[in-house]
Short mmCIF file of C-alpha atoms in Angstrom, two decimals:
data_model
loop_
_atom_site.label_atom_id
_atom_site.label_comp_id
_atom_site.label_asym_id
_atom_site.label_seq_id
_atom_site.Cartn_x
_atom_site.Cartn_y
_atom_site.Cartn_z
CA UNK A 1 0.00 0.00 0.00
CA UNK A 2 1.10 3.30 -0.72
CA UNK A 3 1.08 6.30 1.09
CA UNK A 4 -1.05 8.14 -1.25
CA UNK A 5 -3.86 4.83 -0.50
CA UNK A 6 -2.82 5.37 3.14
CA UNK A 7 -4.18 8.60 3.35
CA UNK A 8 -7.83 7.04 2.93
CA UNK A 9 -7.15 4.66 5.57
CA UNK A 10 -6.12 7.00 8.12
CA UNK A 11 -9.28 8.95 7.39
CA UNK A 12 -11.50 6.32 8.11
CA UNK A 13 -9.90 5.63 11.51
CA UNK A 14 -9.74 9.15 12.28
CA UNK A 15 -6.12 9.79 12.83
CA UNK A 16 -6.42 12.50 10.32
CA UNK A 17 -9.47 14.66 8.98
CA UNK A 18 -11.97 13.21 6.28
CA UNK A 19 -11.97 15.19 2.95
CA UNK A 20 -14.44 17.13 4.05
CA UNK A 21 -13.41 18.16 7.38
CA UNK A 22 -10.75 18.94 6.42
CA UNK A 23 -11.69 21.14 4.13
CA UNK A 24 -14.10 22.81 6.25
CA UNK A 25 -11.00 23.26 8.79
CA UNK A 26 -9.19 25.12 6.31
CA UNK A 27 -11.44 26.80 4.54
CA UNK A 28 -12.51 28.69 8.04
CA UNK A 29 -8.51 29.80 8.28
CA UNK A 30 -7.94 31.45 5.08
CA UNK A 31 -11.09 32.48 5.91
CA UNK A 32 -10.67 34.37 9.38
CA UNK A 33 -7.05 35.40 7.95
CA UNK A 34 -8.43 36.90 4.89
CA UNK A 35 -10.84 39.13 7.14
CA UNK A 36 -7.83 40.07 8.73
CA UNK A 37 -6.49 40.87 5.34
CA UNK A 38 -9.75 42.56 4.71
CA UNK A 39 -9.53 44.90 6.80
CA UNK A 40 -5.98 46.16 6.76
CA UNK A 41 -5.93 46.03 2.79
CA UNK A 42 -9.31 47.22 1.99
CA UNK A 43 -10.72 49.90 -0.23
CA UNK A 44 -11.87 51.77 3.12
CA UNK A 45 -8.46 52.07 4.18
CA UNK A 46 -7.58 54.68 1.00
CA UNK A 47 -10.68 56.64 1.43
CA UNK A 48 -9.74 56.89 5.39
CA UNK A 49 -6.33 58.08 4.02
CA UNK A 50 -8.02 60.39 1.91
CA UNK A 51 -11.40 61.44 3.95
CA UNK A 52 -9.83 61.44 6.94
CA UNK A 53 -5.91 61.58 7.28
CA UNK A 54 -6.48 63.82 4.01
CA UNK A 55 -3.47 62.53 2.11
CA UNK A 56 -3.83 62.96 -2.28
CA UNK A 57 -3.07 59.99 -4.92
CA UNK A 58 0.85 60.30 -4.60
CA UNK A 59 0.91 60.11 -1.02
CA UNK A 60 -1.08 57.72 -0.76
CA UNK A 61 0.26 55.70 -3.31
CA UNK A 62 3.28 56.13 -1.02
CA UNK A 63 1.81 54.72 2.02
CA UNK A 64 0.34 51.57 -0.06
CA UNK A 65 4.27 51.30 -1.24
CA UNK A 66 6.32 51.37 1.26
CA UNK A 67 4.08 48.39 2.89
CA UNK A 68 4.93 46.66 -0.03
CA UNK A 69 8.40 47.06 0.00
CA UNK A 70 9.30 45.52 3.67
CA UNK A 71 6.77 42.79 3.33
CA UNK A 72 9.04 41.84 0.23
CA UNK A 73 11.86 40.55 2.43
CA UNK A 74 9.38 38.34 4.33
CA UNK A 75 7.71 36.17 1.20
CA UNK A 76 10.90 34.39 0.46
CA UNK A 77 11.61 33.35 4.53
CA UNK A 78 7.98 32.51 4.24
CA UNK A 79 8.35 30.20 1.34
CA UNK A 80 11.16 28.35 2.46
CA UNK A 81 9.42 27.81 5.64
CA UNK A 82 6.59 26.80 4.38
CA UNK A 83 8.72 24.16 1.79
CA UNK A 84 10.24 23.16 4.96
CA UNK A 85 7.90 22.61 7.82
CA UNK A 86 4.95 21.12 5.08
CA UNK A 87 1.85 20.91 7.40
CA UNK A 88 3.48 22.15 10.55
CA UNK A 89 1.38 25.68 11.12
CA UNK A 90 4.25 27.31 12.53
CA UNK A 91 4.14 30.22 10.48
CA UNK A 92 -0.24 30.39 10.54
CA UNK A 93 0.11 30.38 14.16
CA UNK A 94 2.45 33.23 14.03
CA UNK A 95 0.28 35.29 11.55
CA UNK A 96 -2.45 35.00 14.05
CA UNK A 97 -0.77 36.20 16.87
CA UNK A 98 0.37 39.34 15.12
CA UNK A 99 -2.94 39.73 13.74
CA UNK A 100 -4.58 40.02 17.51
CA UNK A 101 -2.51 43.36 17.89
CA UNK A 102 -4.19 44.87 14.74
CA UNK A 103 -6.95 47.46 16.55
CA UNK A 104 -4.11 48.38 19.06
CA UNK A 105 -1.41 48.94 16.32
CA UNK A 106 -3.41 51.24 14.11
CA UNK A 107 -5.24 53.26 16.95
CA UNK A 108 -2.24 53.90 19.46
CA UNK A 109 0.85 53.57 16.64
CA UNK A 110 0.21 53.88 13.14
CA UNK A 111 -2.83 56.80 12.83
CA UNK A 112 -1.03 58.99 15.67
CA UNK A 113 2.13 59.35 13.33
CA UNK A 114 0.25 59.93 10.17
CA UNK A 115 -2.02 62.36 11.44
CA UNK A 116 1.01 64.68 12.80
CA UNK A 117 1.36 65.51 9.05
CA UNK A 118 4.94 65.42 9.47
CA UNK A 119 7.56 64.37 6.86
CA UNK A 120 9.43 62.50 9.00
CA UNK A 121 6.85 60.83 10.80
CA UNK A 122 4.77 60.36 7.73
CA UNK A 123 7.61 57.72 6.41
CA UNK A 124 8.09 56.61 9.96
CA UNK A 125 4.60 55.52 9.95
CA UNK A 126 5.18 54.21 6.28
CA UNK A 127 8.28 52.25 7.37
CA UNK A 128 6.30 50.29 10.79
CA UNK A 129 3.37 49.91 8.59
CA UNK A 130 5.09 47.89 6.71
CA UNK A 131 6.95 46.06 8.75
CA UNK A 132 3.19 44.46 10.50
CA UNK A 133 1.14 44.95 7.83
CA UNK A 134 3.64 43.70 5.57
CA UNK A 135 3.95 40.28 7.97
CA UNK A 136 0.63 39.72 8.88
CA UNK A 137 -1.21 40.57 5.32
CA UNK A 138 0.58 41.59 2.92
CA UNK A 139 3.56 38.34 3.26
CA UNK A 140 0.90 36.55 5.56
CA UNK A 141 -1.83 36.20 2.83
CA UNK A 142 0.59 34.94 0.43
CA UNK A 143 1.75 32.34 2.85
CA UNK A 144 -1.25 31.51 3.95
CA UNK A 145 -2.77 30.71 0.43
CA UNK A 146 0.25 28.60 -0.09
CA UNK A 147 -0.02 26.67 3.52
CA UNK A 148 -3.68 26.08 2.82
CA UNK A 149 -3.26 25.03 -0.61
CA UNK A 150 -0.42 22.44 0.83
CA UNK A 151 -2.68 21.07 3.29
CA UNK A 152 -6.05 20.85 1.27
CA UNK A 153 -4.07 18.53 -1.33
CA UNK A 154 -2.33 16.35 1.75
CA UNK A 155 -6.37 15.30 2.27
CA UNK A 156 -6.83 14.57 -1.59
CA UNK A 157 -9.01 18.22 -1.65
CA UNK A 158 -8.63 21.46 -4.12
CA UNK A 159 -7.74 24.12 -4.31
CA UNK A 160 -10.54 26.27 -5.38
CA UNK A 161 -11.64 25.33 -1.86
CA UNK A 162 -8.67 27.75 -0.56
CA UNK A 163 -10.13 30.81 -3.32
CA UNK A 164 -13.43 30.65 -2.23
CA UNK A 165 -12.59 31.03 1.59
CA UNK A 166 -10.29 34.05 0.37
CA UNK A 167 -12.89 35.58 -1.74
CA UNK A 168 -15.60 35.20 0.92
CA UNK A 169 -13.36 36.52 3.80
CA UNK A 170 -13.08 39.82 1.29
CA UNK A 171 -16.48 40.02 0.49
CA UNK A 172 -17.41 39.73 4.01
CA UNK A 173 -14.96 42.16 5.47
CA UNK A 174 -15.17 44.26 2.68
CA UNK A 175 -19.12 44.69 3.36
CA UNK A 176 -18.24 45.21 7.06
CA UNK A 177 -16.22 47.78 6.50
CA UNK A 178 -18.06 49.91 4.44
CA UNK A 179 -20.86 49.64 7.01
CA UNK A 180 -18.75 49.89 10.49
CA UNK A 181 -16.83 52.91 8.44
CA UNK A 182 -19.59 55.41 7.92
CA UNK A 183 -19.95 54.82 12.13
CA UNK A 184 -16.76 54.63 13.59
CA UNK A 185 -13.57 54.36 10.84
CA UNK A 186 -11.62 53.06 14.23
CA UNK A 187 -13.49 50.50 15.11
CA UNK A 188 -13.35 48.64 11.96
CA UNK A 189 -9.65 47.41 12.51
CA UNK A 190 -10.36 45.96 15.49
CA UNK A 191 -12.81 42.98 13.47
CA UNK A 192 -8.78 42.19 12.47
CA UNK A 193 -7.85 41.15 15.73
CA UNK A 194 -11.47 39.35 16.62
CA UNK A 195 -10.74 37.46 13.26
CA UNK A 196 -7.40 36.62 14.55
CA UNK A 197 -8.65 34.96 17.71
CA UNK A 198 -11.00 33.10 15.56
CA UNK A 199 -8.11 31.92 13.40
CA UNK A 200 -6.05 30.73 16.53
CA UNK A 201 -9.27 29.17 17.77
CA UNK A 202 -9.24 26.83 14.21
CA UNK A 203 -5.08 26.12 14.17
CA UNK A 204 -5.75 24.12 17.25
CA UNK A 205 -8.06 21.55 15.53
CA UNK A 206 -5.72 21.15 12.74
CA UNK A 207 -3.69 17.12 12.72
CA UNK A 208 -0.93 17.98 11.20
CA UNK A 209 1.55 15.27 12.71
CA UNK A 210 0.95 12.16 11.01
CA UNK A 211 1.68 13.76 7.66
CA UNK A 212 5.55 14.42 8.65
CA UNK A 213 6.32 11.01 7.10
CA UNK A 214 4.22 10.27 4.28
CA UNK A 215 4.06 10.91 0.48
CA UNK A 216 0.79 12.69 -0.67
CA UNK A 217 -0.31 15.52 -3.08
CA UNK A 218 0.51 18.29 -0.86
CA UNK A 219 3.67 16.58 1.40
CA UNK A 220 6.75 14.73 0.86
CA UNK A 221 8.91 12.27 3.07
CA UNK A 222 12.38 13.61 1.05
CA UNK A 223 12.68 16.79 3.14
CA UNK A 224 13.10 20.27 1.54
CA UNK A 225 16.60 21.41 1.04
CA UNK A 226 18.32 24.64 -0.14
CA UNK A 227 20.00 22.36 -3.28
CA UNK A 228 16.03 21.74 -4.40
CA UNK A 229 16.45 25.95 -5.16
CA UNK A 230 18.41 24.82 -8.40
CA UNK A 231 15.18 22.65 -9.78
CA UNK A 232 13.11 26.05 -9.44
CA UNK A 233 15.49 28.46 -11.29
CA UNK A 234 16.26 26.00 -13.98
CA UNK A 235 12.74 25.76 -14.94
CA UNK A 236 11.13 28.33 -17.38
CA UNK A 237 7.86 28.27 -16.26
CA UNK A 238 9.45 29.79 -13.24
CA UNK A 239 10.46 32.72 -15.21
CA UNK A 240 7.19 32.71 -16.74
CA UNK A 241 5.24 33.17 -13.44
CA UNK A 242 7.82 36.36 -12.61
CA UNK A 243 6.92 37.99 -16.27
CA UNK A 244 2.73 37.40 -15.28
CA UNK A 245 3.72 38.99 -12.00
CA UNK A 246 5.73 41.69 -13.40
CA UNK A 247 4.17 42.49 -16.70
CA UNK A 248 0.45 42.58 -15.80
CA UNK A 249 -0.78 41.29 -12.26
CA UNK A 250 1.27 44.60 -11.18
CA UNK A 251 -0.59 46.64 -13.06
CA UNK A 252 -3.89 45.24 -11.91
CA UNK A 253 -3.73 45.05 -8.51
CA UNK A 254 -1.89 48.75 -7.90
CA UNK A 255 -5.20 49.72 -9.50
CA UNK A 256 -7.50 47.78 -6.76
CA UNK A 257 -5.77 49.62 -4.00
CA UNK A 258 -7.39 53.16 -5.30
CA UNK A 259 -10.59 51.55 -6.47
CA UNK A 260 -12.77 52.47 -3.22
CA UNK A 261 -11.77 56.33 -4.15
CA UNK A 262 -12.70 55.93 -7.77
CA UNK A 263 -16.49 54.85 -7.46
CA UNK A 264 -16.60 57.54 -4.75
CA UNK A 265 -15.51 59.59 -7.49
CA UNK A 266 -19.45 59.74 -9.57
CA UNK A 267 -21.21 60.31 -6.29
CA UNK A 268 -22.30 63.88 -5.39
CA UNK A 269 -19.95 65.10 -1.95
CA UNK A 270 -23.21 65.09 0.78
CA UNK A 271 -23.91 60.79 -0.74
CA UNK A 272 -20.48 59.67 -0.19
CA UNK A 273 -20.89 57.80 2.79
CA UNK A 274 -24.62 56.28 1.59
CA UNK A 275 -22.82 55.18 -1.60
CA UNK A 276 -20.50 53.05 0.10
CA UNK A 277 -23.36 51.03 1.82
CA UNK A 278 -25.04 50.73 -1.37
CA UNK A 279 -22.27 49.40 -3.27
CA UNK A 280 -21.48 47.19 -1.12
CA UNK A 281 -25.31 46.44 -0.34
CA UNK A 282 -25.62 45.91 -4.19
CA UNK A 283 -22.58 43.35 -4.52
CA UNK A 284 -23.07 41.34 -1.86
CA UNK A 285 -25.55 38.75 -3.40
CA UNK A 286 -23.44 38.39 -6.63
CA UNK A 287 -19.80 37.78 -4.33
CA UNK A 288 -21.85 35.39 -2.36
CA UNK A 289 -22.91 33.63 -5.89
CA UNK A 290 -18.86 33.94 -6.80
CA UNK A 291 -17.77 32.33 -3.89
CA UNK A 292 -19.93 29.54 -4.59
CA UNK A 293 -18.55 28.93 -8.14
CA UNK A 294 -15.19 29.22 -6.96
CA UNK A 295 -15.21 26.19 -4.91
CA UNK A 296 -15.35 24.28 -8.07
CA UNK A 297 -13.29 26.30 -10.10
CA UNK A 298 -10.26 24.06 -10.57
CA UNK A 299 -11.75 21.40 -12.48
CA UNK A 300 -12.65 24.36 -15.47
CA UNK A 301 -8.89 25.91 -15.07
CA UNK A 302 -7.19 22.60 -15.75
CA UNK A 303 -9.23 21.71 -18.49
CA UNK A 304 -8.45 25.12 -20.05
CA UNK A 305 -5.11 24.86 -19.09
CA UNK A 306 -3.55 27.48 -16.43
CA UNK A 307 -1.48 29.17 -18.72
CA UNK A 308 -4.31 30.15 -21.29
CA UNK A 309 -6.32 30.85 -18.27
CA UNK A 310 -3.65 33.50 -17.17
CA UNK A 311 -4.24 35.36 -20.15
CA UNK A 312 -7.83 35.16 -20.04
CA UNK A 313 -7.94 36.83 -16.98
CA UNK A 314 -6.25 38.91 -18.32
CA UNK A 315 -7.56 40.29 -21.23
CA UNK A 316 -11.09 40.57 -18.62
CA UNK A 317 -8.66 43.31 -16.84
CA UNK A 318 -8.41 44.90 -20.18
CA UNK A 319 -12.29 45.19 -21.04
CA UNK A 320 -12.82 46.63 -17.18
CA UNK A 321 -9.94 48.98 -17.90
CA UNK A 322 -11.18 50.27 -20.93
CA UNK A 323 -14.48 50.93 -19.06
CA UNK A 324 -13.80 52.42 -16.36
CA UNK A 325 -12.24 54.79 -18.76
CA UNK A 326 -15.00 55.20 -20.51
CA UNK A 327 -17.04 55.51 -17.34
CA UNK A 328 -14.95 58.32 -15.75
CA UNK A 329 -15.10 59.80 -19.31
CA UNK A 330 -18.72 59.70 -19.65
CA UNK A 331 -18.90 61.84 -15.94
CA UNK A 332 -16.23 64.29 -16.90
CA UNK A 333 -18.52 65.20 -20.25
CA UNK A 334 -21.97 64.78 -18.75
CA UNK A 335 -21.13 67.22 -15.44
CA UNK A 336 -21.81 66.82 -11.81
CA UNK A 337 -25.77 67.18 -12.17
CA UNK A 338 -25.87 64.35 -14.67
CA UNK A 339 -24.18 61.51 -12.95
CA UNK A 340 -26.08 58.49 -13.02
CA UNK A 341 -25.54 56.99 -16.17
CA UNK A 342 -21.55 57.07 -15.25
CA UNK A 343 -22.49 56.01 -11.44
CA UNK A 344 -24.21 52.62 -13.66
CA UNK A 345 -21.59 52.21 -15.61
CA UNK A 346 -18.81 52.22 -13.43
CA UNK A 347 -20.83 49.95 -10.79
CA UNK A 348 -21.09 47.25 -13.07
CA UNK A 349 -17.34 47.15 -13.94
CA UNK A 350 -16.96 47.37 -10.21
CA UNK A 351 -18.48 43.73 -10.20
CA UNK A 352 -16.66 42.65 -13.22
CA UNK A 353 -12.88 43.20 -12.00
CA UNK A 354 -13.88 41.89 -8.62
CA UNK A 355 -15.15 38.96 -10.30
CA UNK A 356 -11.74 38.75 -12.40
CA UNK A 357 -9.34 39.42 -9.45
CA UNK A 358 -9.57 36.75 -7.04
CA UNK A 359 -9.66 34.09 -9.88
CA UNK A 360 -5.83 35.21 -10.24
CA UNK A 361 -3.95 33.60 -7.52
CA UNK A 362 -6.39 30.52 -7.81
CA UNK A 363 -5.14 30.07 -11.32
CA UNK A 364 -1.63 30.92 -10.48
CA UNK A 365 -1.62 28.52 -7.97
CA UNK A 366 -2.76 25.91 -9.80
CA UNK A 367 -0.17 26.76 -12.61
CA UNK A 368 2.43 26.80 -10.16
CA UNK A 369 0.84 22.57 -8.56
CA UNK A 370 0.97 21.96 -12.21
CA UNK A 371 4.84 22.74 -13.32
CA UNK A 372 6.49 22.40 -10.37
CA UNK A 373 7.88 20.02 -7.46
CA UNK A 374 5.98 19.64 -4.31
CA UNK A 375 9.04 20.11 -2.23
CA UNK A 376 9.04 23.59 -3.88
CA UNK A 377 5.86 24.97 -4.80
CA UNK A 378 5.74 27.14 -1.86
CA UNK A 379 8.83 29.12 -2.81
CA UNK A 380 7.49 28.99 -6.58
CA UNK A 381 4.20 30.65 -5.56
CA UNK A 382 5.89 33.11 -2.88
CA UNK A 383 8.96 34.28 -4.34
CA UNK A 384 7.75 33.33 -8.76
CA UNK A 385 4.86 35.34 -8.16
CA UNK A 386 4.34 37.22 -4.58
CA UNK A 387 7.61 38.48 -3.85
CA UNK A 388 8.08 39.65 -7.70
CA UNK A 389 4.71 41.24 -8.12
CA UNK A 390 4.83 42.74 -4.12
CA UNK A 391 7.99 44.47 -5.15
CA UNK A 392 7.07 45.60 -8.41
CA UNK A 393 3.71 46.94 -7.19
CA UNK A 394 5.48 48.70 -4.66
CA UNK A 395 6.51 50.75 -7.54
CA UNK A 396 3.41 50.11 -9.46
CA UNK A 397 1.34 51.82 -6.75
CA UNK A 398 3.32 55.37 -7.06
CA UNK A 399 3.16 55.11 -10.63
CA UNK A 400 -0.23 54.84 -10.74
CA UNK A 401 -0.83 56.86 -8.49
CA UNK A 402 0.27 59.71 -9.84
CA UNK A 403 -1.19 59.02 -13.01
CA UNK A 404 -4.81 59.18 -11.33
CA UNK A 405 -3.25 62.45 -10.03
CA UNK A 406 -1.99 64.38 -13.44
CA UNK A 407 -3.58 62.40 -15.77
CA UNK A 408 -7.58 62.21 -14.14
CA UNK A 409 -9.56 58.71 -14.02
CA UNK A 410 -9.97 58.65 -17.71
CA UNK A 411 -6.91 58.87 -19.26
CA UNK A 412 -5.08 56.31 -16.69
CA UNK A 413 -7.60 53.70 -17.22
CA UNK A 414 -7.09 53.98 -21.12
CA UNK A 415 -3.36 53.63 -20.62
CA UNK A 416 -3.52 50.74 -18.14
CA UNK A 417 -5.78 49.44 -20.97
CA UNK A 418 -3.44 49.35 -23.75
CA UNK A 419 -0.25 47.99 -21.70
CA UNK A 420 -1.85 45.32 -20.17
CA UNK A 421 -2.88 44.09 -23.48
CA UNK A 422 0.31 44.13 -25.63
CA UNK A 423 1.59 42.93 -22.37
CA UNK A 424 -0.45 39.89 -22.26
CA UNK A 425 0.25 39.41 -25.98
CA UNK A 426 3.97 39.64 -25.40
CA UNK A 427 3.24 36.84 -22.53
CA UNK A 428 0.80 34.68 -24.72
CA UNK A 429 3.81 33.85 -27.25
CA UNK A 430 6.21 33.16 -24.80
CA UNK A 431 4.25 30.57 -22.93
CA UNK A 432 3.45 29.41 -26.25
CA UNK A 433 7.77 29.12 -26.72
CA UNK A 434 8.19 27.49 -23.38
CA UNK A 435 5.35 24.75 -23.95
CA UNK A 436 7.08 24.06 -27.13
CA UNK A 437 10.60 23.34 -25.86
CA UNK A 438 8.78 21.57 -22.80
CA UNK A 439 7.63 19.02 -25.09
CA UNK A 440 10.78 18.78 -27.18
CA UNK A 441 12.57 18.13 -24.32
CA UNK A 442 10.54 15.27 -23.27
CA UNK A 443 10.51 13.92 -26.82
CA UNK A 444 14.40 14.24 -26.62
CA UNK A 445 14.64 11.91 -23.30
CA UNK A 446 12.08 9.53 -24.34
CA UNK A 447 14.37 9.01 -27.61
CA UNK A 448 17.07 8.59 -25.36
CA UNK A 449 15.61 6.36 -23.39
CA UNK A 450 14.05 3.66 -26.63
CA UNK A 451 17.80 3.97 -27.91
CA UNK A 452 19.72 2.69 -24.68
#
């Protein structure tokens, strides 16, 4: 008997979880850690920035960069970690802690030194921001996807299981927020640390140990070493994930991070605060529906094949580019006192990105299950894709920051538009290289192999 038909014994006698509790298990943590996540990394936290800290694009842009930038240094540690300790929660268990000092951090720490409005505080603020928001959510989601992920395929699960919890922990969160907001901005970051005890409260039910010496999807009994770094680099699809990461996930999710201020952009000054409730009021029922379909989203992405589904998504971020463009446009030309049809518009492309977005990692993941080792697909996910796109939106987020800024809604969203497309073009044909030399390679060895 192998250990991958062991795994279904020790199910039935209960020394590990079932499918399905399992499942349920995990699905609750990314869950309770992606409320964390929604909270620190929401829409609501630019508009406080802007409403109430009353920071512009550029500065804000800063803010959302220099998190990015320290949480860079963590995604690598994170992945090897991860790579190393398999199913130990060592690092989840460390995420949650941090996370149960969220309300404390931002009231007493992090809003005192950004409401001094001065310089040197101001990047002070930037600096410890990211050095806890960077660990817990920034670094922390990406390591938590990947743990998950890794465990959900130890108990012969999916995982579109994992992208479901993430995308409902957002939705949830996300609607929170926008209520709790228009009562009491403060309180809102303290549903981080409730999440977190929650989290803590689900780690402990987690078995874990009899998976340190057995072969399955997600584990391996030939332990993770730093020589197993030379399989990752050698492998083009690595250098694929970096060029998704770089060349257009960058560009997508900088945008996200001013998205909140852009729908606040059609509503008249005295409905601001109403409009967020409606959005979010509005979009509920249709994330719920998404959440649903994402739990058996992996069977569709394989059959498509990750790769083409990379550039599906896309080419989606192009349409919703193009119009919110065209919505922004549509406002700027109508006036103030005509602003519904552009309120519609830009509404409905609201829905359609946040449909889009959280199919991303889902498919990257998979992509990343699909080309490389087990022993490695941690640091392949963290450092191919997280690391490279966290330090290149670090940049992206100034950049497009300050083309909201001098350039207005309409004219940014036009020129994301047009380099994300040639971009995914330019990526399109060389995944279409690499899958050819793949298979010629194989061809090669199996020649090889018939002649000897």
């Amino acid at each position: 008997m192998s250990d991958y038909d062991s795994i279904e014994a020790l199910q039935e006698q209960g020394v590990i979880d079932s499918k399905k509790v399992a499942s349920i298990k995990i699905w609750l943590v990314m869950f309770f850690h992606t409320c964390i996540c929604g909270v620190l990394l929401s829409e609501i936290f630019a508009i406080w920035l802007d409403k109430q800290v009353h920071l512009d694009a550029l500065k804000i842009g800063e803010i959302l960069a220099m998190k990015g930038l320290v949480a860079i240094f963590y995604k690598p540690l994170f992945g090897w970690l991860i790579d190393k300790n398999q199913l130990r929660p060592y690092v989840m268990y460390s995420l949650g802690i941090l996370g149960l000092a969220a309300g404390p951090f931002f009231q007493y720490v992090y809003k005192p030194l950004l409401l001094t409005h001065n310089p040197t505080l101001f990047y002070m603020a930037g600096l410890l921001g990211g050095i806890y928001f960077g660990y817990v959510v920034i670094a922390g989601g990406s390591a938590a996807w990947a743990y998950c992920a890794r465990y959900i395929l130890a108990h012969n699960g999916t995982e579109d299981k994992v992208s479901s919890a993430s995308f409902a922990g957002w939705v949830i969160m996300g609607s929170a927020m926008a209520f709790v907001y228009t009562f009491s901005p403060l309180f809102g970051f303290y549903l981080a640390s409730f999440s977190a005890v929650l989290m803590i409260v689900v780690l402990f039910t987690l078995k874990t140990k009899p998976f340190n010496n057995l072969d399955t999807r997600g584990t391996s009994k030939n332990k993770f070493k730093f020589s197993d770094f030379k399989f990752l680099v050698k492998n083009l699809r690595f250098y694929v994930l970096i060029l998704f990461a770089l060349g257009i996930w960058v560009a997508c999710s900088s945008s996200f991070a001013q998205l909140g201020r852009y729908n606040l952009y059609f509503w008249p000054a005295d409905l601001q605060k109403t409009a967020l409730r409606i959005t979010y009021t509005i979009g509920f029922p249709l994330h719920v529906g998404i959440a649903i379909i994402m739990l058996k989203a992996s069977g569709p992405i394989k059959r498509l094949n990750p790769s083409r589904s990379l550039i599906v998504c896309s080419l989606g971020f192009v349409v919703c580019f193009i119009l919110f463009g065209l919505a922004a446009k549509l406002h700027d030309s109508m006036g103030a006192d005509h602003y519904m049809p552009s309120l519609v518009l830009a509404m409905i492309v609201r829905q359609m990105a946040i449909f889009i977005n959280p199919f991303i990692p889902l498919v990257v993941l998979t992509y990343v299950n699909m080309s490389f080792n087990k022993k490695i697909v941690s640091s392949a996910f963290l450092v191919g894709f997280h690391f490279v796109s966290t330090l290149g939106g670090s940049f992206g987020a100034i950049a497009e920051g300050d083309m909201f800024k001098t350039q207005g809604w309409a004219g940014a969203y036009f020129e994301l538009a047009i380099y994300v497309f040639v971009a995914a073009i330019v990526l399109a044909i060389i995944m279409k290289l690499v899958s050819v030399y793949d298979k010629n390679r194989v061809m090669a060895h199996v020649v090889e192999d018939s002649k000897s």
